[in-house]
mmCIF file of C-alpha atoms in Angstrom:
data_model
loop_
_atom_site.group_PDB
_atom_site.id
_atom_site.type_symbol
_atom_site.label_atom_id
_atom_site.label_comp_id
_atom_site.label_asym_id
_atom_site.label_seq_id
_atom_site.Cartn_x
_atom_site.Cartn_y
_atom_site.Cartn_z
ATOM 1 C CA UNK A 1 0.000 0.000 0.000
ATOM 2 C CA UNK A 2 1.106 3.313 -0.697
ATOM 3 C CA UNK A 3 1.832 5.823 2.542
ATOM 4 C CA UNK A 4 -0.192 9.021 3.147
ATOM 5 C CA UNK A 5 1.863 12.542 4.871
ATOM 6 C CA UNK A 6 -0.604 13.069 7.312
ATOM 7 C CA UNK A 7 -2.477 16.837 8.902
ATOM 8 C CA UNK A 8 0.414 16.333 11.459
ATOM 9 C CA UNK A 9 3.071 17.225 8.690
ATOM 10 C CA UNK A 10 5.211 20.367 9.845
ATOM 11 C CA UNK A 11 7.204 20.672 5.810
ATOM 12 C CA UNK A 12 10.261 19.875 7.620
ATOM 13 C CA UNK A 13 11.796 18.676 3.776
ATOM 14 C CA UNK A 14 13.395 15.296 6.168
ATOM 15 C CA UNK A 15 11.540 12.915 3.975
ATOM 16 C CA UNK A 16 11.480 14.747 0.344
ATOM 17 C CA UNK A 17 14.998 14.161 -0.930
ATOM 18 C CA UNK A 18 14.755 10.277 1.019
ATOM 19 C CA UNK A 19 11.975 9.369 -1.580
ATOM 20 C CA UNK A 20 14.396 6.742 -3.950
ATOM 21 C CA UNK A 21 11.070 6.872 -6.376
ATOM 22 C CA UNK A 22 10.758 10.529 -6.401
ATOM 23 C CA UNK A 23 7.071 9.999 -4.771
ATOM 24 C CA UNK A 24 7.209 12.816 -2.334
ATOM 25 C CA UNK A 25 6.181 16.505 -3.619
ATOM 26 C CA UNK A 26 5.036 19.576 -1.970
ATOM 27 C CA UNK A 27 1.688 20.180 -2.273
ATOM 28 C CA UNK A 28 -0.693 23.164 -1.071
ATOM 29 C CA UNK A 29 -0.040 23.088 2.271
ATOM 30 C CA UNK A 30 1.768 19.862 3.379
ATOM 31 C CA UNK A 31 4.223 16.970 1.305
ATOM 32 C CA UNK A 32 2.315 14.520 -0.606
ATOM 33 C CA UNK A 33 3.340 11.644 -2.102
ATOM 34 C CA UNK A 34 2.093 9.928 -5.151
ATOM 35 C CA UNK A 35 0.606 6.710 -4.513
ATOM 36 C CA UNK A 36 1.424 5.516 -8.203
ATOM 37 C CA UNK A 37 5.177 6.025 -7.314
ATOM 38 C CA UNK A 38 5.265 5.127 -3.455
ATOM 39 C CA UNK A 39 6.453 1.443 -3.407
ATOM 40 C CA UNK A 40 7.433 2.009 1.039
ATOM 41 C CA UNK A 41 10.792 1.673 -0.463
ATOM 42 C CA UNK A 42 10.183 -1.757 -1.395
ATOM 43 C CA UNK A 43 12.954 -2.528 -4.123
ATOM 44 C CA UNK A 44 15.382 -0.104 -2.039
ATOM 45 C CA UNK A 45 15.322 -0.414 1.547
ATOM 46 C CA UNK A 46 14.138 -2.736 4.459
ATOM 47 C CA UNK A 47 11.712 0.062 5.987
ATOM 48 C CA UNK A 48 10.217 3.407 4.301
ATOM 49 C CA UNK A 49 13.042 5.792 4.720
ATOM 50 C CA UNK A 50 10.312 8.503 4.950
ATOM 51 C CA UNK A 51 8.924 7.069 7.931
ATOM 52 C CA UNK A 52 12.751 6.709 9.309
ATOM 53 C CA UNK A 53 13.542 10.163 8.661
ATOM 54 C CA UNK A 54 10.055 12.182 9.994
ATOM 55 C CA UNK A 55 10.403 14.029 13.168
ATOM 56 C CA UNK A 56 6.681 13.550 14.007
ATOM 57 C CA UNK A 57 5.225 10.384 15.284
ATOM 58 C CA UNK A 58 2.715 9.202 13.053
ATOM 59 C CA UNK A 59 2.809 11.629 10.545
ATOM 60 C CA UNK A 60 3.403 9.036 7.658
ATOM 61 C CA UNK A 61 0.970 6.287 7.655
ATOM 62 C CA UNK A 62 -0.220 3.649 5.411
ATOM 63 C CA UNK A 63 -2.905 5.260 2.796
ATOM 64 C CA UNK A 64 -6.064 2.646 3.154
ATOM 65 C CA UNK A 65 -7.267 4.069 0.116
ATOM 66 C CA UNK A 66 -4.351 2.318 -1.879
ATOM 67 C CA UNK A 67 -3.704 -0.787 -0.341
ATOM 68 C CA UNK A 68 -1.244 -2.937 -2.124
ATOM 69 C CA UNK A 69 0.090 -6.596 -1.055
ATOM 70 C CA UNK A 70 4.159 -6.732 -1.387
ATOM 71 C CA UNK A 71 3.441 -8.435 -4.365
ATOM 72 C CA UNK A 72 2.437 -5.283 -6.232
ATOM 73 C CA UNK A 73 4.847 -3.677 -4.340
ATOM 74 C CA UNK A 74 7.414 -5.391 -6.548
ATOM 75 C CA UNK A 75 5.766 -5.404 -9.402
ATOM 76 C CA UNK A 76 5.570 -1.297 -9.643
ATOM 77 C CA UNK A 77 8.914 -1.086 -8.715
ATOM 78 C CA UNK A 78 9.904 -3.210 -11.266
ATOM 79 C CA UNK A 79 7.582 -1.098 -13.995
ATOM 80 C CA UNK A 80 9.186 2.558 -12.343
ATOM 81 C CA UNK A 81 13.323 1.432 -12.200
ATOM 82 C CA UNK A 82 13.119 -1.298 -14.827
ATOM 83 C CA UNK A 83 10.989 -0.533 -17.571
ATOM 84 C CA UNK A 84 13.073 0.318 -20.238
ATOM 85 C CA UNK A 85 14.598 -3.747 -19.584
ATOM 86 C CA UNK A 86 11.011 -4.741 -19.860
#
């Protein structure tokens, strides 16, 4: 599933440059990251690097509106990093 910056975001910029899929942007008034990108890192890293970097508990949750299995996971990071092997 993709993760969701929550109200509790302060626009600290910790987690936009830890994005390795370039999900996180600034939007209106807090970060947002693209749930077609956000892959929690799988591909790249044990844990969300996001979530490792944010100053605020809780800030950075999973989005239940885009639930993905690890599965699918994979698969889109294979389709964002790998396509042009495809």
């Amino acid at each position: 599933m993709a993760l969701l910056i929550t109200q509790k975001c302060t626009n600290c910029d910790m987690c936009l440059p830890e994005c390795p899929n370039e999900a996180i942007s600034v939007g209106d008034e807090i970060y947002i990251i693209d749930p077609i990108l956000c892959t929690e890192c799988v591909g790249h890293y044990d844990t969300p690097t996001c979530q490792k970097v944010c100053p605020i508990s809780n800030c950075i949750i999973s989005d239940p509106q885009h639930v993905e299995s690890q599965e699918e996971l994979w698969e889109k990071f294979v389709l964002i990093h790998h396509s042009d092997k495809l």
